[in-house]
PDB file of C-alpha atoms in Angstrom:
ATOM      1  CA  MET A  18       6.311 -13.991  68.628  1.00 50.00           C
ATOM      2  CA  GLY A  19       7.228 -17.075  69.990  1.00 71.00           C
ATOM      3  CA  ARG A  20       3.917 -17.379  71.340  1.00 80.00           C
ATOM      4  CA  GLY A  21       2.304 -17.173  67.364  1.00 81.00           C
ATOM      5  CA  LEU A  22       5.098 -19.802  66.360  1.00 86.00           C
ATOM      6  CA  ALA A  23       4.222 -21.857  68.602  1.00 84.00           C
ATOM      7  CA  ALA A  24       0.447 -21.874  68.062  1.00 88.00           C
ATOM      8  CA  ALA A  25       0.823 -21.794  64.189  1.00 90.00           C
ATOM      9  CA  GLY A  26       3.333 -25.199  64.284  1.00 92.00           C
ATOM     10  CA  ILE A  27       0.170 -27.053  66.363  1.00 93.00           C
ATOM     11  CA  VAL A  28      -1.986 -25.745  64.213  1.00 93.00           C
ATOM     12  CA  VAL A  29       0.463 -27.730  60.863  1.00 95.00           C
ATOM     13  CA  LEU A  30       0.818 -30.330  63.225  1.00 95.00           C
ATOM     14  CA  GLY A  31      -2.000 -31.461  63.834  1.00 94.00           C
ATOM     15  CA  VAL A  32      -3.749 -30.961  60.074  1.00 94.00           C
ATOM     16  CA  LEU A  33      -0.783 -32.814  59.001  1.00 95.00           C
ATOM     17  CA  LEU A  34      -2.285 -35.449  61.771  1.00 95.00           C
ATOM     18  CA  PHE A  35      -6.030 -35.239  60.902  1.00 95.00           C
ATOM     19  CA  TRP A  36      -5.639 -35.298  57.421  1.00 93.00           C
ATOM     20  CA  LEU A  37      -2.952 -38.947  57.751  1.00 92.00           C
ATOM     21  CA  SER A  38      -6.152 -40.248  60.108  1.00 91.00           C
ATOM     22  CA  LEU A  39      -8.027 -40.416  57.099  1.00 89.00           C
ATOM     23  CA  SER A  40      -5.635 -42.758  55.195  1.00 84.00           C
ATOM     24  CA  SER A  41      -2.850 -44.153  57.160  1.00 83.00           C
ATOM     25  CA  TRP A  42      -2.535 -47.876  58.235  1.00 81.00           C
ATOM     26  CA  SER A  43      -6.150 -48.669  56.759  1.00 76.00           C
ATOM     27  CA  PRO A  44      -6.801 -52.565  55.455  1.00 75.00           C
ATOM     28  CA  PHE A  45      -7.309 -51.888  52.003  1.00 75.00           C
ATOM     29  CA  THR A  46      -5.710 -48.694  49.753  1.00 77.00           C
ATOM     30  CA  ILE A  47      -7.025 -45.411  50.066  1.00 81.00           C
ATOM     31  CA  THR A  48      -5.282 -42.368  47.839  1.00 81.00           C
ATOM     32  CA  ALA A  49      -5.331 -39.150  48.832  1.00 84.00           C
ATOM     33  CA  THR A  50      -7.225 -38.345  46.249  1.00 84.00           C
ATOM     34  CA  ASP A  51     -10.073 -41.037  48.016  1.00 83.00           C
ATOM     35  CA  ALA A  52      -9.514 -38.948  51.371  1.00 84.00           C
ATOM     36  CA  TRP A  53     -10.258 -35.742  49.422  1.00 86.00           C
ATOM     37  CA  ASN A  54     -13.091 -36.775  48.109  1.00 84.00           C
ATOM     38  CA  GLY A  55     -14.495 -38.665  51.072  1.00 83.00           C
ATOM     39  CA  LEU A  56     -13.565 -35.247  53.202  1.00 86.00           C
ATOM     40  CA  ILE A  57     -14.669 -32.595  50.887  1.00 85.00           C
ATOM     41  CA  HIS A  58     -17.599 -34.520  48.903  1.00 75.00           C
ATOM     42  CA  GLN A  59     -18.931 -36.243  52.312  1.00 78.00           C
ATOM     43  CA  GLY A  60     -18.246 -39.871  49.988  1.00 67.00           C
ATOM     44  CA  SER A  61     -20.966 -38.666  47.329  1.00 67.00           C
ATOM     45  CA  VAL A  62     -18.273 -38.729  44.411  1.00 68.00           C
ATOM     46  CA  GLY A  63     -15.457 -40.818  44.453  1.00 69.00           C
ATOM     47  CA  GLY A  64     -16.836 -44.664  44.950  1.00 77.00           C
ATOM     48  CA  ASN A  65     -16.849 -46.768  47.950  1.00 81.00           C
ATOM     49  CA  ARG A  66     -13.163 -46.091  49.069  1.00 81.00           C
ATOM     50  CA  ALA A  67     -14.648 -41.919  49.161  1.00 84.00           C
ATOM     51  CA  TYR A  68     -17.933 -42.911  51.376  1.00 84.00           C
ATOM     52  CA  ILE A  69     -15.923 -45.265  53.718  1.00 85.00           C
ATOM     53  CA  VAL A  70     -13.474 -42.612  54.556  1.00 87.00           C
ATOM     54  CA  ALA A  71     -16.592 -39.911  54.821  1.00 87.00           C
ATOM     55  CA  GLN A  72     -18.211 -42.347  56.938  1.00 89.00           C
ATOM     56  CA  LEU A  73     -15.890 -43.702  58.918  1.00 88.00           C
ATOM     57  CA  ARG A  74     -12.690 -42.053  58.883  1.00 91.00           C
ATOM     58  CA  VAL A  75     -13.589 -38.251  59.220  1.00 93.00           C
ATOM     59  CA  PRO A  76     -15.865 -38.964  62.045  1.00 94.00           C
ATOM     60  CA  ARG A  77     -13.383 -40.925  64.457  1.00 94.00           C
ATOM     61  CA  ALA A  78     -10.703 -37.572  63.512  1.00 95.00           C
ATOM     62  CA  VAL A  79     -13.012 -35.411  64.489  1.00 96.00           C
ATOM     63  CA  CYS A  80     -13.614 -37.467  67.337  1.00 96.00           C
ATOM     64  CA  ALA A  81      -9.678 -38.055  68.653  1.00 95.00           C
ATOM     65  CA  ALA A  82      -9.513 -33.826  67.924  1.00 96.00           C
ATOM     66  CA  LEU A  83     -12.804 -33.480  70.348  1.00 97.00           C
ATOM     67  CA  VAL A  84     -11.618 -35.681  72.959  1.00 97.00           C
ATOM     68  CA  GLY A  85      -7.713 -33.900  73.091  1.00 96.00           C
ATOM     69  CA  ALA A  86      -8.938 -30.778  73.141  1.00 97.00           C
ATOM     70  CA  CYS A  87     -11.518 -31.883  75.976  1.00 97.00           C
ATOM     71  CA  LEU A  88      -8.765 -32.889  77.895  1.00 96.00           C
ATOM     72  CA  GLY A  89      -6.649 -30.982  77.585  1.00 96.00           C
ATOM     73  CA  LEU A  90      -8.925 -28.055  78.095  1.00 96.00           C
ATOM     74  CA  ALA A  91      -9.680 -29.233  81.829  1.00 96.00           C
ATOM     75  CA  GLY A  92      -6.136 -30.739  82.268  1.00 95.00           C
ATOM     76  CA  ALA A  93      -5.113 -26.814  81.683  1.00 95.00           C
ATOM     77  CA  LEU A  94      -8.531 -25.753  84.122  1.00 95.00           C
ATOM     78  CA  MET A  95      -7.268 -28.204  86.720  1.00 93.00           C
ATOM     79  CA  GLN A  96      -3.414 -26.722  86.743  1.00 93.00           C
ATOM     80  CA  GLY A  97      -4.444 -23.265  86.981  1.00 92.00           C
ATOM     81  CA  ILE A  98      -7.135 -23.291  90.128  1.00 90.00           C
ATOM     82  CA  THR A  99      -4.498 -25.498  91.973  1.00 87.00           C
ATOM     83  CA  ARG A 100      -1.331 -24.139  90.971  1.00 87.00           C
ATOM     84  CA  ASN A 101       0.210 -27.214  90.978  1.00 86.00           C
ATOM     85  CA  ARG A 102       0.982 -28.760  87.877  1.00 88.00           C
ATOM     86  CA  LEU A 103       0.927 -32.011  88.522  1.00 87.00           C
ATOM     87  CA  ALA A 104      -2.887 -31.863  88.060  1.00 88.00           C
ATOM     88  CA  SER A 105      -4.929 -33.125  85.324  1.00 91.00           C
ATOM     89  CA  PRO A 106      -8.366 -35.410  85.543  1.00 92.00           C
ATOM     90  CA  SER A 107      -6.132 -38.926  85.264  1.00 90.00           C
ATOM     91  CA  LEU A 108      -4.242 -37.943  88.443  1.00 88.00           C
ATOM     92  CA  PHE A 109      -7.158 -37.035  90.467  1.00 89.00           C
ATOM     93  CA  GLY A 110      -9.436 -39.381  90.016  1.00 91.00           C
ATOM     94  CA  VAL A 111     -11.706 -37.463  87.728  1.00 93.00           C
ATOM     95  CA  THR A 112     -11.097 -40.022  84.516  1.00 93.00           C
ATOM     96  CA  ALA A 113     -11.229 -42.999  86.687  1.00 93.00           C
ATOM     97  CA  GLY A 114     -14.886 -42.029  88.987  1.00 93.00           C
ATOM     98  CA  ALA A 115     -16.512 -41.020  85.616  1.00 93.00           C
ATOM     99  CA  ALA A 116     -15.600 -44.500  83.734  1.00 92.00           C
ATOM    100  CA  LEU A 117     -16.869 -45.861  87.544  1.00 91.00           C
ATOM    101  CA  GLY A 118     -20.271 -43.868  86.695  1.00 91.00           C
ATOM    102  CA  LEU A 119     -20.524 -44.859  83.126  1.00 88.00           C
ATOM    103  CA  ALA A 120     -20.103 -48.834  83.839  1.00 87.00           C
ATOM    104  CA  LEU A 121     -22.550 -48.325  86.023  1.00 87.00           C
ATOM    105  CA  PHE A 122     -24.672 -46.891  83.774  1.00 86.00           C
ATOM    106  CA  SER A 123     -23.657 -49.626  81.116  1.00 80.00           C
ATOM    107  CA  THR A 124     -24.406 -52.895  83.164  1.00 77.00           C
ATOM    108  CA  GLY A 125     -27.840 -51.080  83.992  1.00 75.00           C
ATOM    109  CA  LEU A 126     -27.163 -51.390  87.980  1.00 75.00           C
ATOM    110  CA  VAL A 127     -27.752 -47.309  87.687  1.00 76.00           C
ATOM    111  CA  ALA A 128     -29.937 -45.812  85.327  1.00 70.00           C
ATOM    112  CA  PRO A 129     -31.612 -41.968  85.291  1.00 70.00           C
ATOM    113  CA  PRO A 130     -34.319 -42.367  83.953  1.00 61.00           C
ATOM    114  CA  PHE A 131     -34.704 -39.987  80.605  1.00 61.00           C
ATOM    115  CA  ALA A 132     -32.369 -38.670  77.745  1.00 60.00           C
ATOM    116  CA  GLY A 133     -28.470 -37.807  78.767  1.00 72.00           C
ATOM    117  CA  GLY A 134     -28.454 -40.314  81.961  1.00 80.00           C
ATOM    118  CA  ALA A 135     -25.232 -41.111  80.482  1.00 84.00           C
ATOM    119  CA  LEU A 136     -23.694 -38.368  79.920  1.00 89.00           C
ATOM    120  CA  LEU A 137     -24.853 -37.467  83.823  1.00 89.00           C
ATOM    121  CA  MET A 138     -23.506 -40.022  85.600  1.00 89.00           C
ATOM    122  CA  THR A 139     -19.571 -39.756  84.004  1.00 92.00           C
ATOM    123  CA  CYS A 140     -20.155 -35.896  85.023  1.00 92.00           C
ATOM    124  CA  LEU A 141     -21.586 -37.430  88.712  1.00 92.00           C
ATOM    125  CA  GLY A 142     -18.851 -40.098  88.868  1.00 92.00           C
ATOM    126  CA  GLY A 143     -15.906 -37.724  88.401  1.00 92.00           C
ATOM    127  CA  ALA A 144     -17.685 -34.732  90.851  1.00 93.00           C
ATOM    128  CA  LEU A 145     -17.565 -37.407  94.236  1.00 94.00           C
ATOM    129  CA  ALA A 146     -13.880 -38.644  92.963  1.00 93.00           C
ATOM    130  CA  TRP A 147     -12.611 -34.869  92.044  1.00 91.00           C
ATOM    131  CA  VAL A 148     -14.512 -33.921  95.994  1.00 90.00           C
ATOM    132  CA  THR A 149     -13.175 -37.218  97.808  1.00 91.00           C
ATOM    133  CA  VAL A 150      -9.132 -36.573  96.333  1.00 90.00           C
ATOM    134  CA  PHE A 151      -9.542 -32.466  97.198  1.00 85.00           C
ATOM    135  CA  SER A 152     -11.034 -33.203 100.694  1.00 84.00           C
ATOM    136  CA  LEU A 153      -8.122 -35.983 101.314  1.00 84.00           C
ATOM    137  CA  GLY A 154      -5.622 -34.236  99.832  1.00 74.00           C
ATOM    138  CA  GLY A 155      -6.495 -30.630 101.670  1.00 68.00           C
ATOM    139  CA  ALA A 156      -6.350 -28.702  98.084  1.00 60.00           C
ATOM    140  CA  TRP A 157      -7.407 -25.693  99.239  1.00 59.00           C
ATOM    141  CA  SER A 158      -4.905 -25.383 102.219  1.00 61.00           C
ATOM    142  CA  PRO A 159      -1.903 -23.309 100.913  1.00 55.00           C
ATOM    143  CA  THR A 160       0.095 -25.172 103.651  1.00 54.00           C
ATOM    144  CA  THR A 161      -0.423 -28.860 102.113  1.00 56.00           C
ATOM    145  CA  ALA A 162       2.208 -30.445  99.596  1.00 60.00           C
ATOM    146  CA  GLN A 163       1.316 -31.174  96.486  1.00 65.00           C
ATOM    147  CA  GLY A 164       2.733 -34.691  96.722  1.00 70.00           C
ATOM    148  CA  ARG A 165      -0.130 -35.138  98.961  1.00 80.00           C
ATOM    149  CA  LEU A 166      -2.647 -34.224  96.341  1.00 81.00           C
ATOM    150  CA  VAL A 167      -1.179 -36.714  93.911  1.00 82.00           C
ATOM    151  CA  LEU A 168      -1.091 -39.253  96.244  1.00 85.00           C
ATOM    152  CA  ALA A 169      -5.201 -39.023  97.388  1.00 88.00           C
ATOM    153  CA  GLY A 170      -5.727 -39.045  93.733  1.00 89.00           C
ATOM    154  CA  VAL A 171      -3.929 -41.863  93.138  1.00 88.00           C
ATOM    155  CA  ALA A 172      -5.689 -43.819  95.898  1.00 91.00           C
ATOM    156  CA  VAL A 173      -9.048 -42.726  94.980  1.00 93.00           C
ATOM    157  CA  ALA A 174      -8.414 -43.495  90.695  1.00 92.00           C
ATOM    158  CA  ALA A 175      -7.433 -47.337  92.155  1.00 92.00           C
ATOM    159  CA  LEU A 176     -10.648 -47.708  93.993  1.00 93.00           C
ATOM    160  CA  CYS A 177     -12.845 -46.182  90.918  1.00 93.00           C
ATOM    161  CA  ALA A 178     -11.036 -48.744  88.817  1.00 90.00           C
ATOM    162  CA  ALA A 179     -11.410 -51.498  91.154  1.00 91.00           C
ATOM    163  CA  LEU A 180     -15.371 -50.748  92.065  1.00 91.00           C
ATOM    164  CA  THR A 181     -15.891 -50.114  88.162  1.00 89.00           C
ATOM    165  CA  ARG A 182     -13.794 -53.763  87.457  1.00 86.00           C
ATOM    166  CA  LEU A 183     -16.641 -55.296  90.268  1.00 86.00           C
ATOM    167  CA  THR A 184     -18.937 -53.410  88.235  1.00 84.00           C
ATOM    168  CA  VAL A 185     -18.001 -56.019  85.440  1.00 80.00           C
ATOM    169  CA  ILE A 186     -18.042 -59.213  87.410  1.00 80.00           C
ATOM    170  CA  LEU A 187     -21.513 -58.237  88.735  1.00 78.00           C
ATOM    171  CA  VAL A 188     -23.302 -58.128  85.043  1.00 74.00           C
ATOM    172  CA  GLU A 189     -20.978 -60.498  83.643  1.00 67.00           C
ATOM    173  CA  ALA A 190     -23.910 -59.719  79.985  1.00 62.00           C
ATOM    174  CA  GLN A 191     -22.633 -56.689  79.270  1.00 61.00           C
ATOM    175  CA  ALA A 192     -18.715 -57.497  80.435  1.00 63.00           C
ATOM    176  CA  GLN A 193     -17.617 -57.712  77.092  1.00 64.00           C
ATOM    177  CA  SER A 194     -18.300 -54.481  76.235  1.00 64.00           C
ATOM    178  CA  VAL A 195     -17.679 -52.370  78.466  1.00 71.00           C
ATOM    179  CA  LEU A 196     -13.933 -53.526  78.791  1.00 71.00           C
ATOM    180  CA  ASN A 197     -13.878 -52.540  75.166  1.00 71.00           C
ATOM    181  CA  TRP A 198     -14.546 -48.951  76.445  1.00 76.00           C
ATOM    182  CA  LEU A 199     -12.774 -49.111  79.512  1.00 81.00           C
ATOM    183  CA  ALA A 200      -9.280 -49.507  77.560  1.00 81.00           C
ATOM    184  CA  GLY A 201      -9.779 -46.050  75.480  1.00 86.00           C
ATOM    185  CA  SER A 202      -9.836 -46.339  72.404  1.00 86.00           C
ATOM    186  CA  LEU A 203     -11.708 -44.700  69.271  1.00 90.00           C
ATOM    187  CA  ALA A 204     -11.962 -47.990  66.790  1.00 84.00           C
ATOM    188  CA  ASN A 205     -16.080 -47.294  67.543  1.00 84.00           C
ATOM    189  CA  ALA A 206     -16.177 -43.509  67.457  1.00 87.00           C
ATOM    190  CA  GLY A 207     -18.373 -41.941  64.444  1.00 87.00           C
ATOM    191  CA  ALA A 208     -21.042 -39.542  64.239  1.00 90.00           C
ATOM    192  CA  ALA A 209     -23.267 -40.204  67.610  1.00 91.00           C
ATOM    193  CA  GLN A 210     -20.011 -39.004  69.600  1.00 92.00           C
ATOM    194  CA  VAL A 211     -19.345 -36.578  67.778  1.00 94.00           C
ATOM    195  CA  GLN A 212     -22.815 -35.122  67.657  1.00 94.00           C
ATOM    196  CA  LEU A 213     -22.342 -35.406  71.792  1.00 92.00           C
ATOM    197  CA  LEU A 214     -19.099 -34.154  71.817  1.00 95.00           C
ATOM    198  CA  TRP A 215     -18.879 -30.887  69.844  1.00 94.00           C
ATOM    199  CA  PRO A 216     -21.583 -28.997  72.406  1.00 95.00           C
ATOM    200  CA  CYS A 217     -19.484 -29.964  75.578  1.00 94.00           C
ATOM    201  CA  THR A 218     -16.071 -28.769  73.703  1.00 95.00           C
ATOM    202  CA  LEU A 219     -17.650 -25.512  72.560  1.00 96.00           C
ATOM    203  CA  ILE A 220     -19.234 -24.688  76.192  1.00 96.00           C
ATOM    204  CA  GLY A 221     -16.454 -26.017  78.203  1.00 94.00           C
ATOM    205  CA  GLY A 222     -13.935 -24.171  75.657  1.00 94.00           C
ATOM    206  CA  LEU A 223     -15.601 -21.058  76.022  1.00 96.00           C
ATOM    207  CA  TRP A 224     -16.475 -21.145  79.909  1.00 94.00           C
ATOM    208  CA  ALA A 225     -12.189 -22.283  80.094  1.00 95.00           C
ATOM    209  CA  LEU A 226     -11.540 -19.335  78.224  1.00 95.00           C
ATOM    210  CA  TRP A 227     -14.085 -16.736  80.145  1.00 94.00           C
ATOM    211  CA  CYS A 228     -11.673 -18.125  83.693  1.00 94.00           C
ATOM    212  CA  ALA A 229      -8.530 -17.810  82.150  1.00 93.00           C
ATOM    213  CA  PRO A 230      -7.520 -14.598  83.016  1.00 93.00           C
ATOM    214  CA  ARG A 231      -8.504 -14.912  86.406  1.00 93.00           C
ATOM    215  CA  LEU A 232      -6.295 -17.982  86.907  1.00 93.00           C
ATOM    216  CA  ASN A 233      -3.538 -15.612  85.651  1.00 92.00           C
ATOM    217  CA  LEU A 234      -4.609 -13.735  88.873  1.00 91.00           C
ATOM    218  CA  ILE A 235      -5.397 -17.080  90.964  1.00 89.00           C
ATOM    219  CA  ASN A 236      -1.364 -17.443  89.890  1.00 86.00           C
ATOM    220  CA  LEU A 237      -0.601 -14.546  92.150  1.00 84.00           C
ATOM    221  CA  GLY A 238      -2.001 -16.087  95.153  1.00 83.00           C
ATOM    222  CA  GLU A 239      -5.231 -16.367  96.747  1.00 81.00           C
ATOM    223  CA  ASP A 240      -4.167 -13.016  98.991  1.00 83.00           C
ATOM    224  CA  ALA A 241      -3.523 -11.251  96.046  1.00 87.00           C
ATOM    225  CA  ALA A 242      -6.258 -12.799  93.643  1.00 87.00           C
ATOM    226  CA  ARG A 243      -9.293 -11.083  96.270  1.00 88.00           C
ATOM    227  CA  SER A 244      -7.600  -8.065  96.324  1.00 88.00           C
ATOM    228  CA  LEU A 245      -7.805  -7.214  92.561  1.00 84.00           C
ATOM    229  CA  GLY A 246     -10.969  -8.649  92.808  1.00 86.00           C
ATOM    230  CA  VAL A 247     -11.265 -12.210  92.124  1.00 87.00           C
ATOM    231  CA  GLY A 248     -14.201 -14.133  94.051  1.00 89.00           C
ATOM    232  CA  ILE A 249     -11.777 -17.784  94.999  1.00 88.00           C
ATOM    233  CA  ALA A 250     -14.720 -19.820  95.752  1.00 88.00           C
ATOM    234  CA  SER A 251     -17.071 -18.758  92.487  1.00 91.00           C
ATOM    235  CA  LEU A 252     -13.726 -19.748  90.116  1.00 92.00           C
ATOM    236  CA  ARG A 253     -13.364 -22.514  91.780  1.00 90.00           C
ATOM    237  CA  LEU A 254     -16.859 -23.452  91.243  1.00 92.00           C
ATOM    238  CA  GLN A 255     -16.534 -22.785  87.856  1.00 93.00           C
ATOM    239  CA  VAL A 256     -13.907 -24.459  86.532  1.00 94.00           C
ATOM    240  CA  PHE A 257     -14.956 -27.557  88.491  1.00 93.00           C
ATOM    241  CA  ILE A 258     -18.150 -27.248  86.392  1.00 94.00           C
ATOM    242  CA  ALA A 259     -16.599 -26.701  83.163  1.00 95.00           C
ATOM    243  CA  SER A 260     -13.370 -29.271  83.854  1.00 94.00           C
ATOM    244  CA  LEU A 261     -16.797 -31.467  84.825  1.00 94.00           C
ATOM    245  CA  LEU A 262     -18.483 -31.430  81.782  1.00 94.00           C
ATOM    246  CA  LEU A 263     -15.341 -31.841  79.463  1.00 96.00           C
ATOM    247  CA  VAL A 264     -13.855 -34.592  81.293  1.00 95.00           C
ATOM    248  CA  GLY A 265     -17.275 -36.378  81.395  1.00 93.00           C
ATOM    249  CA  ALA A 266     -18.190 -36.406  77.877  1.00 94.00           C
ATOM    250  CA  SER A 267     -15.079 -37.421  76.234  1.00 95.00           C
ATOM    251  CA  VAL A 268     -15.241 -40.651  78.457  1.00 94.00           C
ATOM    252  CA  CYS A 269     -18.874 -40.704  77.551  1.00 92.00           C
ATOM    253  CA  ALA A 270     -18.133 -40.873  74.270  1.00 92.00           C
ATOM    254  CA  VAL A 271     -14.491 -43.242  73.518  1.00 92.00           C
ATOM    255  CA  GLY A 272     -13.687 -43.848  77.100  1.00 90.00           C
ATOM    256  CA  PRO A 273     -10.808 -43.380  79.954  1.00 92.00           C
ATOM    257  CA  ILE A 274      -7.443 -41.694  77.777  1.00 93.00           C
ATOM    258  CA  GLY A 275      -5.043 -40.558  80.549  1.00 89.00           C
ATOM    259  CA  PHE A 276      -2.314 -38.437  81.069  1.00 93.00           C
ATOM    260  CA  VAL A 277      -3.206 -36.130  77.574  1.00 95.00           C
ATOM    261  CA  GLY A 278      -4.428 -33.261  80.338  1.00 93.00           C
ATOM    262  CA  LEU A 279      -0.932 -34.165  82.151  1.00 94.00           C
ATOM    263  CA  ILE A 280       1.024 -33.352  79.341  1.00 94.00           C
ATOM    264  CA  ALA A 281      -0.287 -30.458  76.756  1.00 95.00           C
ATOM    265  CA  PRO A 282      -0.440 -27.858  79.323  1.00 95.00           C
ATOM    266  CA  ASN A 283       3.424 -28.756  80.986  1.00 93.00           C
ATOM    267  CA  ILE A 284       4.464 -28.744  77.217  1.00 93.00           C
ATOM    268  CA  LEU A 285       2.966 -25.541  77.010  1.00 93.00           C
ATOM    269  CA  ARG A 286       4.584 -23.804  79.880  1.00 91.00           C
ATOM    270  CA  GLN A 287       8.195 -24.177  78.418  1.00 86.00           C
ATOM    271  CA  PHE A 288       7.727 -21.794  75.558  1.00 84.00           C
ATOM    272  CA  LEU A 289       4.311 -19.729  76.615  1.00 84.00           C
ATOM    273  CA  GLY A 290       5.272 -19.568  80.592  1.00 84.00           C
ATOM    274  CA  ASN A 291       2.199 -19.319  83.150  1.00 87.00           C
ATOM    275  CA  ASP A 292      -0.167 -16.993  80.865  1.00 90.00           C
ATOM    276  CA  TYR A 293      -3.527 -19.042  80.708  1.00 93.00           C
ATOM    277  CA  ARG A 294      -4.665 -16.421  78.356  1.00 92.00           C
ATOM    278  CA  TRP A 295      -2.067 -18.778  75.997  1.00 93.00           C
ATOM    279  CA  LEU A 296      -2.294 -21.508  77.795  1.00 94.00           C
ATOM    280  CA  VAL A 297      -6.037 -22.581  77.952  1.00 95.00           C
ATOM    281  CA  PRO A 298      -6.522 -22.604  73.668  1.00 95.00           C
ATOM    282  CA  LEU A 299      -3.564 -23.805  72.997  1.00 95.00           C
ATOM    283  CA  SER A 300      -3.619 -26.453  75.279  1.00 96.00           C
ATOM    284  CA  ALA A 301      -7.265 -27.723  73.374  1.00 96.00           C
ATOM    285  CA  ALA A 302      -4.837 -27.928  70.523  1.00 96.00           C
ATOM    286  CA  LEU A 303      -2.168 -29.371  71.849  1.00 96.00           C
ATOM    287  CA  GLY A 304      -4.493 -32.208  73.812  1.00 96.00           C
ATOM    288  CA  ALA A 305      -6.732 -32.698  70.190  1.00 97.00           C
ATOM    289  CA  VAL A 306      -2.936 -33.132  68.242  1.00 97.00           C
ATOM    290  CA  ILE A 307      -1.578 -35.807  71.022  1.00 96.00           C
ATOM    291  CA  VAL A 308      -4.946 -38.026  70.858  1.00 96.00           C
ATOM    292  CA  LEU A 309      -4.801 -37.772  66.629  1.00 96.00           C
ATOM    293  CA  GLY A 310      -0.975 -39.286  67.449  1.00 95.00           C
ATOM    294  CA  ALA A 311      -1.883 -41.309  69.616  1.00 94.00           C
ATOM    295  CA  ASP A 312      -4.855 -42.830  67.474  1.00 93.00           C
ATOM    296  CA  LEU A 313      -2.925 -43.041  64.598  1.00 92.00           C
ATOM    297  CA  LEU A 314      -0.035 -45.005  66.862  1.00 92.00           C
ATOM    298  CA  SER A 315      -2.578 -47.382  67.970  1.00 90.00           C
ATOM    299  CA  ARG A 316      -3.091 -48.422  64.604  1.00 89.00           C
ATOM    300  CA  ALA A 317       0.712 -48.780  63.300  1.00 86.00           C
ATOM    301  CA  VAL A 318       2.088 -50.580  66.444  1.00 84.00           C
ATOM    302  CA  ALA A 319       0.352 -54.548  65.237  1.00 76.00           C
ATOM    303  CA  PHE A 320      -1.172 -53.575  62.347  1.00 77.00           C
ATOM    304  CA  PRO A 321      -3.716 -54.673  61.739  1.00 79.00           C
ATOM    305  CA  VAL A 322      -4.710 -55.043  64.668  1.00 79.00           C
ATOM    306  CA  GLU A 323      -5.545 -51.608  66.451  1.00 83.00           C
ATOM    307  CA  THR A 324      -4.284 -50.576  70.094  1.00 85.00           C
ATOM    308  CA  PRO A 325      -6.314 -48.777  71.898  1.00 88.00           C
ATOM    309  CA  ALA A 326      -5.315 -45.057  72.001  1.00 90.00           C
ATOM    310  CA  GLY A 327      -5.736 -44.939  75.745  1.00 89.00           C
ATOM    311  CA  VAL A 328      -2.850 -47.519  76.179  1.00 89.00           C
ATOM    312  CA  VAL A 329      -0.527 -45.228  73.827  1.00 91.00           C
ATOM    313  CA  THR A 330      -1.380 -42.823  75.617  1.00 93.00           C
ATOM    314  CA  ALA A 331      -0.353 -44.055  78.969  1.00 90.00           C
ATOM    315  CA  LEU A 332       3.461 -45.569  77.753  1.00 90.00           C
ATOM    316  CA  ILE A 333       3.830 -41.809  76.795  1.00 90.00           C
ATOM    317  CA  GLY A 334       2.401 -40.173  79.975  1.00 89.00           C
ATOM    318  CA  ALA A 335       3.583 -42.551  82.839  1.00 86.00           C
ATOM    319  CA  PRO A 336       7.124 -41.660  82.350  1.00 88.00           C
ATOM    320  CA  PHE A 337       6.345 -38.252  81.525  1.00 88.00           C
ATOM    321  CA  PHE A 338       4.353 -38.150  84.954  1.00 85.00           C
ATOM    322  CA  LEU A 339       7.718 -39.731  86.533  1.00 83.00           C
ATOM    323  CA  PHE A 340       9.524 -36.882  85.203  1.00 83.00           C
ATOM    324  CA  LEU A 341       7.487 -34.162  86.313  1.00 83.00           C
ATOM    325  CA  ALA A 342       7.000 -35.496  89.491  1.00 77.00           C
ATOM    326  CA  ARG A 343      10.935 -35.765  90.162  1.00 77.00           C
ATOM    327  CA  ARG A 344      11.169 -32.443  89.281  1.00 73.00           C
ATOM    328  CA  ALA A 345       8.066 -30.962  91.364  1.00 62.00           C
ATOM    329  CA  LEU A 346       8.133 -32.969  94.623  1.00 57.00           C
TER     330      LEU A 346
END
């Protein structure tokens, strides 16, 4: 019953925030009728305001939900495979590595000569950062302290951030566009970003659901999981690939938005326990709610000027991390 209520509450809150995002904090008045016509009729009726809702607000809200779902899924997967509640894309340097990869691509310093180069670069950047963090932090050793892995992640994230800034300085002509993207803003999110995100979210989400029962067994300990038939190395590789796809797509679409993958699974764990069959799908749903809420707050804080959603999630996530770290370390 508690799990069902938690799921229902998240869905209701998500629908409410999605609806509010269509009409709230707009430089011109958008009525509920305009929002309805834009959502249901795609702006074909209702005039210019309904058309604006259909072309701007609906894709932005969908993009926010998909980004949140990607980051929530990635956080749940990373926490499951490492058995570390502090694991998340931002704290393990994956987000910063993905941002560095896309900065190199956007400035033309590294440009693969084929379609999909941006997504490839974000995934490669995230992969290199993750491998470095796990190597430095001794992630697979049963005797490694959780704090060591987090410290390695913080160090690698700082290095990637410094290299990203260096990239921007070296290619000054592209600096403004890259800096706007690095803030993690949904202001320019549209249909193109949705087209990038939904296949990655679908594939990564189904992959994560497939891994979820085996993550439950991992929580019993690696020896117990092996005795129950779990291929540890294979599962690690699958989680690695799925997480990189999810994080890479979100960073490629709207830039780095931190702490969502840390917050969503840990809040849900208070109600659901460590059952990843529930944690994985509901982390996606709660992640979507968090980013939708952060996007709404980003418009409200200094209206009519927009604050990047990434700043809002950082202001919420940093104290949340300190609270968790105090309990876990």
